[in-house]
Coordinates of C-alpha atoms in Angstrom, one line a residue:
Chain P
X1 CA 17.9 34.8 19.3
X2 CA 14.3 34.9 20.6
X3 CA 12.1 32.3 21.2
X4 CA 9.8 32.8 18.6
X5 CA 12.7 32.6 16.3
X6 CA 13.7 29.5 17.2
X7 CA 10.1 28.2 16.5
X8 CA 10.0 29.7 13.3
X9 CA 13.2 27.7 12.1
X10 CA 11.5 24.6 13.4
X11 CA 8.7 24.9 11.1
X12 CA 10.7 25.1 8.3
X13 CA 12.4 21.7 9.6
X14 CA 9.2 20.4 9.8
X15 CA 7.7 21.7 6.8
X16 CA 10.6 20.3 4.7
X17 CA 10.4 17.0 6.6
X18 CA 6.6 16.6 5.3
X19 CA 7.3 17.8 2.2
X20 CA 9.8 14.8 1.6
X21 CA 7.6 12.2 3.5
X22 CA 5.1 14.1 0.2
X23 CA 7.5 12.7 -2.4
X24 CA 7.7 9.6 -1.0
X25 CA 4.2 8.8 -1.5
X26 CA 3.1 10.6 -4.7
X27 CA 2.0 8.1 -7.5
X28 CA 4.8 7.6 -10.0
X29 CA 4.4 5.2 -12.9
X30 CA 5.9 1.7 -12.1
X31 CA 8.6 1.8 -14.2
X32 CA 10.2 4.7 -12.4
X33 CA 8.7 3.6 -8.7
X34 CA 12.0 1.1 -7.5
X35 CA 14.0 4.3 -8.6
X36 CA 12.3 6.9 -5.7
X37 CA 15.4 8.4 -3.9
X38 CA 15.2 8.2 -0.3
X39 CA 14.0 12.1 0.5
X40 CA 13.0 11.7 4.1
X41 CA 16.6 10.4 5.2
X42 CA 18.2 12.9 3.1
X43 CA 16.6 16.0 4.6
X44 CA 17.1 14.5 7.5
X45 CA 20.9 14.1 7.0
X46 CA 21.1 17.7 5.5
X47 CA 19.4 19.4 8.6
X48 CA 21.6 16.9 10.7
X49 CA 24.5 18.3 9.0
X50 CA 23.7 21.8 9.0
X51 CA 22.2 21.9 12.7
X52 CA 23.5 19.5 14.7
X53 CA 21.9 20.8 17.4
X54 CA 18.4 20.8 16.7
X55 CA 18.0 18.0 15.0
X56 CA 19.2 14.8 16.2
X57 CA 18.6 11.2 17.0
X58 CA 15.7 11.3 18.3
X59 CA 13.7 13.6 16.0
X60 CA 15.2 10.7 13.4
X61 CA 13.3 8.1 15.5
X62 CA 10.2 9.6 15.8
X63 CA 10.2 10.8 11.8
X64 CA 11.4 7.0 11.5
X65 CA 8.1 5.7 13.0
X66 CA 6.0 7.9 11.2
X67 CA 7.4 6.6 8.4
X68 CA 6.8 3.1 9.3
X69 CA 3.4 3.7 10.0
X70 CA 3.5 5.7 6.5
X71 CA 4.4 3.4 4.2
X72 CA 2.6 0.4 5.9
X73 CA 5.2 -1.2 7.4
X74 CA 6.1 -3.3 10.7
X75 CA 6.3 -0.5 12.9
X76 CA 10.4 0.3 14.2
X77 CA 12.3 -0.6 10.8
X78 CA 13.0 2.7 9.6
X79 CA 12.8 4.2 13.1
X80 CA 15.8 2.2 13.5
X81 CA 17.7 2.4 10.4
X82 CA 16.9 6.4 10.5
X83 CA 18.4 6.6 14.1
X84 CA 21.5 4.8 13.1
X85 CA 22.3 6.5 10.3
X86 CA 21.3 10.3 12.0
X87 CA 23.6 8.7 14.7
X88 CA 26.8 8.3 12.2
X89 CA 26.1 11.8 10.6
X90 CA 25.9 13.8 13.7
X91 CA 29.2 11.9 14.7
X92 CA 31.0 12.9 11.8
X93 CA 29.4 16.4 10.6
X94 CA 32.4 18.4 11.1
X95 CA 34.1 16.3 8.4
X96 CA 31.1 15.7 6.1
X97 CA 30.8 19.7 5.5
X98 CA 34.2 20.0 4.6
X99 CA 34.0 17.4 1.5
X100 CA 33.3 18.6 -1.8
X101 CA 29.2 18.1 -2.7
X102 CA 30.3 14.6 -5.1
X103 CA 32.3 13.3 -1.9
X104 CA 29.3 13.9 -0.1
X105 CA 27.1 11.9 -2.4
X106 CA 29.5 8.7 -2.1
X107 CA 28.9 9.1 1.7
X108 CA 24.9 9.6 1.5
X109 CA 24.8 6.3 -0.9
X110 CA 26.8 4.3 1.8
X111 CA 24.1 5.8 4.1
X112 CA 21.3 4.8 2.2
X113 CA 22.7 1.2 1.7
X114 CA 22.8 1.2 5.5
X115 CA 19.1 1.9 5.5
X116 CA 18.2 -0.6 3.2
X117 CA 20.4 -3.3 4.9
X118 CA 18.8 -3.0 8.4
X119 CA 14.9 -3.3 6.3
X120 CA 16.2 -6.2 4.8
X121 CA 17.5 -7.7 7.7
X122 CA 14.4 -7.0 9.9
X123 CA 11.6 -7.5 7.2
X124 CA 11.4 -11.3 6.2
X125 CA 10.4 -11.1 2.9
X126 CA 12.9 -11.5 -0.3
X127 CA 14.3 -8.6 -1.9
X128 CA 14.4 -8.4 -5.4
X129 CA 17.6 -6.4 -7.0
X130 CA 15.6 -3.5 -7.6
X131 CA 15.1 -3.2 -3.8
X132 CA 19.0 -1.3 -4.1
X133 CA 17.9 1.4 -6.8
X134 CA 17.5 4.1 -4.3
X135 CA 21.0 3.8 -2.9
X136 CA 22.2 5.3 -6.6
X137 CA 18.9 7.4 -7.1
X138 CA 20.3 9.2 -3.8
X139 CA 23.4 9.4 -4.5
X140 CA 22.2 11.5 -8.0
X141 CA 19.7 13.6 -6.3
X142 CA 21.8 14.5 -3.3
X143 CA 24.1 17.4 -5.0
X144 CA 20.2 19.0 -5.8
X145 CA 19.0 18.2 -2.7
X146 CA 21.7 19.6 -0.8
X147 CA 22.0 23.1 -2.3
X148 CA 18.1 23.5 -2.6
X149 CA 17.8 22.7 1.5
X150 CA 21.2 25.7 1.3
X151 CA 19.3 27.9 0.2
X152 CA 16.0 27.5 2.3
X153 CA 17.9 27.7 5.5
X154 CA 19.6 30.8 4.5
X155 CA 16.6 32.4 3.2
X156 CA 14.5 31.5 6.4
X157 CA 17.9 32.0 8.6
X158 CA 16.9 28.8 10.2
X159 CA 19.8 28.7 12.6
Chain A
X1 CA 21.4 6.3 20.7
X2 CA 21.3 3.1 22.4
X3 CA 17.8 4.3 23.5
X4 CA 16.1 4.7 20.4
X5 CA 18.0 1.2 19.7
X6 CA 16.4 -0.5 22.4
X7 CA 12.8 0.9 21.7
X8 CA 12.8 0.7 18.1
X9 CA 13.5 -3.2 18.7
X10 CA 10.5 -3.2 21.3
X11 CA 8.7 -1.3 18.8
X12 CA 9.5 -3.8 16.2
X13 CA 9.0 -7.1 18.1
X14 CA 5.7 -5.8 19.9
X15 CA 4.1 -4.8 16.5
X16 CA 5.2 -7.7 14.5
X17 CA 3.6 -10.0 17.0
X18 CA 0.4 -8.1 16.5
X19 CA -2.4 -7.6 18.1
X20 CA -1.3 -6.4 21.3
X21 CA -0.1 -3.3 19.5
X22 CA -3.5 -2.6 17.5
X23 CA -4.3 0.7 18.7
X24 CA -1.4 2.3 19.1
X25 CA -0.5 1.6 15.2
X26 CA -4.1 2.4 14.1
X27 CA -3.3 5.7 16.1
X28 CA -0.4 6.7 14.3
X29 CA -2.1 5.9 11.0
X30 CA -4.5 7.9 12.1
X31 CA -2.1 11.4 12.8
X32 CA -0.1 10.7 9.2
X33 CA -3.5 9.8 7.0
X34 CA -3.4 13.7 6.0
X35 CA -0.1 13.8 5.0
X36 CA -1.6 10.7 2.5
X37 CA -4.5 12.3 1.9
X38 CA -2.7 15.5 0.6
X39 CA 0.1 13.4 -1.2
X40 CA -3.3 11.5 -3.6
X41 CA -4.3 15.4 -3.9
X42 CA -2.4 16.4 -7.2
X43 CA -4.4 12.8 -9.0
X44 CA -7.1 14.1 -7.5
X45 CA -7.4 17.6 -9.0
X46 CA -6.3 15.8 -12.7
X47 CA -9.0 13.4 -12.5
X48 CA -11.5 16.6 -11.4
X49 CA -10.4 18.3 -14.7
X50 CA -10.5 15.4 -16.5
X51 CA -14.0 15.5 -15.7
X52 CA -14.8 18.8 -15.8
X53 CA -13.0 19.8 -19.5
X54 CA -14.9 16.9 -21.2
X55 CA -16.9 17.8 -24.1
X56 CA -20.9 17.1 -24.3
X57 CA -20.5 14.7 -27.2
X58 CA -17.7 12.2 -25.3
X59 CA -20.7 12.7 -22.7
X60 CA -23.4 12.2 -24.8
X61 CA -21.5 9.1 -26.4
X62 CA -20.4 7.6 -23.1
X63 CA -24.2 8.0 -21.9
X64 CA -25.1 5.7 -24.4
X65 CA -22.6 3.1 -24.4
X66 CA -23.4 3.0 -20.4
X67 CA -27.2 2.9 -20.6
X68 CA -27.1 -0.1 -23.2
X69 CA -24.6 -1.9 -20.5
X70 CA -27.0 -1.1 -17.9
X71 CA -29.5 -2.8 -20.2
X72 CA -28.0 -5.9 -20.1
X73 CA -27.1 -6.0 -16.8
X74 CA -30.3 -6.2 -16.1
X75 CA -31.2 -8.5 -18.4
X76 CA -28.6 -10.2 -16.7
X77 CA -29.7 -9.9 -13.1
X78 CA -33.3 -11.0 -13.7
X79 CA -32.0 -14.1 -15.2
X80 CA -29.8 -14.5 -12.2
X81 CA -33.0 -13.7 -9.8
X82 CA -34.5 -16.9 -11.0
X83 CA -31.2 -19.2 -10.7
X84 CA -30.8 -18.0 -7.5
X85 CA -34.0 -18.9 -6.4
X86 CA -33.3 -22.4 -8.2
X87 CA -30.1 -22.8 -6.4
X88 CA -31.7 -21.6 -2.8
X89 CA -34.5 -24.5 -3.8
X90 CA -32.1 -26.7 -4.6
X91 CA -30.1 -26.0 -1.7
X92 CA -32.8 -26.6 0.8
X93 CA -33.7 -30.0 -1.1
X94 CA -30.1 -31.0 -0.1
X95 CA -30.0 -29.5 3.4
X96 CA -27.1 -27.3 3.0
X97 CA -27.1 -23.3 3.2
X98 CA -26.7 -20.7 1.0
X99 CA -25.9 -17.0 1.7
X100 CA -28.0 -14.6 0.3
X101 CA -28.0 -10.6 0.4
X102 CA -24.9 -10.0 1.2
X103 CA -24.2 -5.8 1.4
X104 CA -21.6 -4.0 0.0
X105 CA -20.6 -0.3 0.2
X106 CA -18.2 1.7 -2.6
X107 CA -14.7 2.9 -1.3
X108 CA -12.6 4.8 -3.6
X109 CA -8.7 4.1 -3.3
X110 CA -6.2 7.0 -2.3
X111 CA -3.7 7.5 -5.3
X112 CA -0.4 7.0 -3.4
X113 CA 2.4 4.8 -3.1
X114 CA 3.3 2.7 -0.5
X115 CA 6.3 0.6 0.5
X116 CA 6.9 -0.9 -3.1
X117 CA 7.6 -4.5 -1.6
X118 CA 4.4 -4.7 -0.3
X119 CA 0.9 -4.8 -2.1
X120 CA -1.1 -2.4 0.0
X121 CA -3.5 0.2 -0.9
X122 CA -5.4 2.9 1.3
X123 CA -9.8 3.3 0.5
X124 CA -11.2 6.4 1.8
X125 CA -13.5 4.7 4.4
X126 CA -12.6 3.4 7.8
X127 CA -14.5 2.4 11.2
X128 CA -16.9 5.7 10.6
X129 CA -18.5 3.5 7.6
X130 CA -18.4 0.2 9.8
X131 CA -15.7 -0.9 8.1
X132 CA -13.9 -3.5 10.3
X133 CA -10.7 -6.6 9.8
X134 CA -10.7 -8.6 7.6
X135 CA -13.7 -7.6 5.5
X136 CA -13.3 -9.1 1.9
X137 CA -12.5 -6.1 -1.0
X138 CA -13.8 -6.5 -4.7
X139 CA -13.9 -4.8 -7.7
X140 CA -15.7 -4.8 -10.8
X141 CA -14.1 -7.8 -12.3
X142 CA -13.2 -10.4 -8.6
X143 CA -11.7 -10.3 -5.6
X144 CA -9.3 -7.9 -4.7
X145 CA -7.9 -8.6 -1.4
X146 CA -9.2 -7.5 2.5
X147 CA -8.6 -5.1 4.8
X148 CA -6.4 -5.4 7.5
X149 CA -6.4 -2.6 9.2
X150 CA -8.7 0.5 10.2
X151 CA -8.8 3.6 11.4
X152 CA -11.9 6.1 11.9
X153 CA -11.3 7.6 7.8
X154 CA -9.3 5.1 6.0
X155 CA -8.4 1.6 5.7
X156 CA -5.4 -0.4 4.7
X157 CA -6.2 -3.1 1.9
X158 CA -3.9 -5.7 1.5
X159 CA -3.9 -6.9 -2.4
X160 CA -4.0 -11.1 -3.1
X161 CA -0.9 -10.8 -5.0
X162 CA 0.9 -9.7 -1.6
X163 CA 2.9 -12.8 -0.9
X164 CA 2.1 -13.2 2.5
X165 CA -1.4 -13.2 1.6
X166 CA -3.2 -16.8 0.8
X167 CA -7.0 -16.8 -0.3
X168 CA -9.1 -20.1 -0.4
X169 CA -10.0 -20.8 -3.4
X170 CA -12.1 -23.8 -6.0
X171 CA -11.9 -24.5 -9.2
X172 CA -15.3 -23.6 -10.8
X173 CA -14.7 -26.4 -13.2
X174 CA -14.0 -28.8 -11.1
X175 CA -15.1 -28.1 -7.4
X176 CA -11.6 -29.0 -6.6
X177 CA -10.2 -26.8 -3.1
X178 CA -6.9 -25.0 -3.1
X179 CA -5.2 -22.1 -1.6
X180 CA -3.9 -18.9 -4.0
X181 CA -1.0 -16.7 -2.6
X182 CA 1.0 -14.0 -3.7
X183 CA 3.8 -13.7 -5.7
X184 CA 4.4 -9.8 -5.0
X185 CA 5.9 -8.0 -7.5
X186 CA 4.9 -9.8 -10.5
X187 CA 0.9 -9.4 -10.2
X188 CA 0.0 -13.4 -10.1
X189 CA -0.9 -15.6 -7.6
X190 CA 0.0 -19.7 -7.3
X191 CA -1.7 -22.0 -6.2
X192 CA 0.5 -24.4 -3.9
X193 CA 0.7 -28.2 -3.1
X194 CA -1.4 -29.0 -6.0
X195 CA -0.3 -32.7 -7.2
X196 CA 0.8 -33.1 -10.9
X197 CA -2.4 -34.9 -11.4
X198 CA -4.8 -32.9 -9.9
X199 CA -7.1 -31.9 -12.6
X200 CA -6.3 -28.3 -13.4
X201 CA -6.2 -27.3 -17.2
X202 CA -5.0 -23.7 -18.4
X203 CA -7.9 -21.0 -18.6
X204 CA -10.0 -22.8 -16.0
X205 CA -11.7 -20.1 -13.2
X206 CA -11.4 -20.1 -9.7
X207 CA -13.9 -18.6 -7.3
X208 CA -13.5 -18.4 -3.8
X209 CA -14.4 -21.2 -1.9
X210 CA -16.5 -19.7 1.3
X211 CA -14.1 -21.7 3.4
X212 CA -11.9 -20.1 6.2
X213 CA -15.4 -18.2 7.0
X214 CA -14.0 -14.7 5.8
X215 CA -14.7 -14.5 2.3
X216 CA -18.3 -15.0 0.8
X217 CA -18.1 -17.8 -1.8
X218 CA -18.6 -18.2 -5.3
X219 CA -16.6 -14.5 -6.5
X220 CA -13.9 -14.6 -9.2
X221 CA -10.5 -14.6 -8.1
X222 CA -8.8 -15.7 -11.1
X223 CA -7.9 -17.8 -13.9
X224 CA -5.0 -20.6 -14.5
X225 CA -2.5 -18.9 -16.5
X226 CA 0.0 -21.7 -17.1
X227 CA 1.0 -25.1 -15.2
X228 CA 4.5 -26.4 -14.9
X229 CA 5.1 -30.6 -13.9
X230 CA 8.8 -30.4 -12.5
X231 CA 10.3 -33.4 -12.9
X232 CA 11.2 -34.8 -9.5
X233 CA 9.5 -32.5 -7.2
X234 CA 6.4 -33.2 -5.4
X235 CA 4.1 -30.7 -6.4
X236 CA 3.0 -28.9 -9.4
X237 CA 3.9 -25.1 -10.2
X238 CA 0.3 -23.3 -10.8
X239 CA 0.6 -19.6 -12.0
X240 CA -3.1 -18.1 -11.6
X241 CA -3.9 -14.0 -13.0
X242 CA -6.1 -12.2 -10.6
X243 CA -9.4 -11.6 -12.3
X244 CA -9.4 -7.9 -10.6
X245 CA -7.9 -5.6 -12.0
X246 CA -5.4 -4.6 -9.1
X247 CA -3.6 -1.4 -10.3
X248 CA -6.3 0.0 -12.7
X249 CA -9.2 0.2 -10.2
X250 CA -9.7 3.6 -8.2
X251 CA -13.3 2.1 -6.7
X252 CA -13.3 -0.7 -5.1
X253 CA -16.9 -2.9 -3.0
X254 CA -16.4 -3.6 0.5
X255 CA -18.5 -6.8 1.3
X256 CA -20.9 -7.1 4.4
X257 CA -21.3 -10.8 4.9
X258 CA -25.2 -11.9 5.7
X259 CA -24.1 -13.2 9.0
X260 CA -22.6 -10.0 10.1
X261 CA -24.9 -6.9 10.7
X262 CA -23.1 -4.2 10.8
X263 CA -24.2 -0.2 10.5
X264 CA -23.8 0.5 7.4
X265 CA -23.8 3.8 5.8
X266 CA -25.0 4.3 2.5
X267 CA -24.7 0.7 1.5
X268 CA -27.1 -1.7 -0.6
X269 CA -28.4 -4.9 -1.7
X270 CA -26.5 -6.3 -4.6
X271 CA -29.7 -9.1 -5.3
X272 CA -32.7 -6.7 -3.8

């Protein structure tokens, strides 16, 4: 592999990675808003899965903080929760390949609850129920999710 | 891992605690305001067609309906000329001040969402328009909220019905001073530590009160929606409905107080 390989498959990282941080801002009506699956962390989790190598706990901090700084929040919430959870994932990637796509799902929602759990605890403010709605609007997504981010790295050969 | 622990805690603490932090979060909202820019890019384009598909006679009827308001608003405005000059006259008679000629300059909000716990919004002009802290927002209809923070292109609003936001506020009816703070999610404000008799009737208006030095007085900021006298507890549970219209506004006024001169681009007098 040459180097300019291995920056071309970091653009597609990337490019996915904005893409996501994309959906999380585009205006939905409000009924469907509480319901916005978390995209960042599961791209994030997919390319953790896939590449353990070149993308890690760190890259999830620093996405993390541009989040934050996204969304308008105290800055070092998500960087946080992301780094946690990237932490767990590239602990236990070996396993999470081998389960079937509906196994992984159960696993990504347990994620997100992490996620949501460390905001709570570090933002002060009270949480209304529908503050939980992305851990199940995840989990659904994550089967689509998953085999569309497949297919990109096999067509790229992001390796 | 125990790293990004450690300085996502620092982060946290250091940025929570404010100002100390400033730049270096104005900076980062600085590198991802494309990415929002681009994500309010798809409204953007609708509203463009929108426009740009419209047939002449919508046109031709919409011109009409807007040059008769634009009649009466100035009808309006000249009547308001002379009660201002009564009220500066009166003023004077009683030795207290009155602030006239305050500026204002038009900001049009990005189309995005943010963090849905918190009632933010994004205008399209930062420090490059002399936008600064803490500048009071309007729209059409009353107050909207102010900004808190800015960087050279943008600005982050935060909305009155943000519950950690509290606006002072009197009741036009009465003259009697209070404080209006978020609810969040619901869209309404309260008014707090209001006794049950304080005189407060549904539908009366509040306007802000000039106190606390950051917002001009006398703009709407709402009206009493309902008030609820539960027995046994000290104070009296005041639901108020912004008078702006926070989610259907895409332009909102940034307000120059008198006091403050600041360079101002493209901005003009609201009583020339």
């Amino acid at each position: 592999m040459t180097n300019t390989e291995s920056a071309h498959g970091m653009g597609v990282i990337i490019i996915t990675i904005v893409f996501a941080m994309l959906l999380m801002m585009l205006p939905i009506s409000d009924q469907f808003r509480p319901f916005r699956p978390e995209f960042v962390l599961m791209v994030l989790i997919y390319w953790v899965m896939a590449l353990p190598c070149r993308v890690g706990v760190g890259s999830a901090w620093i996405v993390g903080v541009l989040m934050d700084a996204l969304m308008g929040v105290t800055l070092g919430i998500s960087a946080l929760s992301y780094a946690l959870v990237i932490f767990f994932t590239a602990r236990f990637y070996l396993q999470l390949r081998q389960y079937p796509t509906w196994q992984q799902a159960l696993i990504i929602s347990m994620l997100v609850l992490v996620v949501h759990i460390v905001a709570m605890v570090m933002s002060s403010q009270t949480r209304h129920l529908y503050f939980w709605l992305p851990v199940l609007s995840s989990m659904m997504i994550w089967p689509i999710n998953y085999a569309l981010l497949r297919n990109i790295r096999r067509y790229f050969h992001v390796k | 891992m125990l790293l990004s622990i450690l300085a996502s805690i620092a982060l946290f603490i250091i940025d929570s605690r404010s100002d100390y932090f400033f730049p270096f979060h104005s900076v980062l909202s600085t590198i991802v305001y494309p990415i929002q820019a681009s994500a309010s890019m798809p409204n953007d384009i609708a509203s463009w067609m929108k426009g740009y598909f419209r047939d002449r006679k919508q046109l031709q009827e919409k011109n009409a309906v807007l040059e008769i308001t634009n009649l009466l608003n100035h009808v309006r405005i000249q009547k308001m000329k002379a009660l201002e000059r009564e009220n500066v006259s009166l003023r004077e008679l009683l030795g207290s001040s009155f602030y006239l000629h305050e500026r204002v300059l038009v900001a049009e909000l990005l189309a995005i969402d943010l963090d849905p716990f918190s009632q933010q919004v994004i205008i399209d002009k930062g420090r490059r328009s002399g936008v600064f802290a803490g500048q009071p927002v309007l729209d059409a209809t009353g107050v909207m909220g102010q900004v808190i923070e800015v960087t050279p292109f943008a600005s982050r609003v935060i909305l009155l019905v943000d519950p950690s936001h509290g606006i002072p506020v009197q009741l036009n009816r009465t003259g009697l001073r209070a404080v209006a703070t978020g609810k969040g999610l619901a869209g309404i404000l309260q008014l707090k530590h209001l006794p049950h008799n304080a005189d407060v009737q549904k539908g009366d208006l509040l306007v802000t009160s000039g106190l606390g030095g950051l917002f001009p007085a006398g703009y709407p900021v709402g009206r009493i929606a309902s008030i609820y006298l539960p027995q046994g507890e000290a104070f009296a549970e005041i639901i108020v409905n912004p008078a702006a219209k926070m989610d259907l506004s895409s332009e909102v006024l940034l307000v120059f107080p008198a006091l403050r001169q600041q360079k101002t681009v493209k901005s003009y007098n609201l009583f020339r």
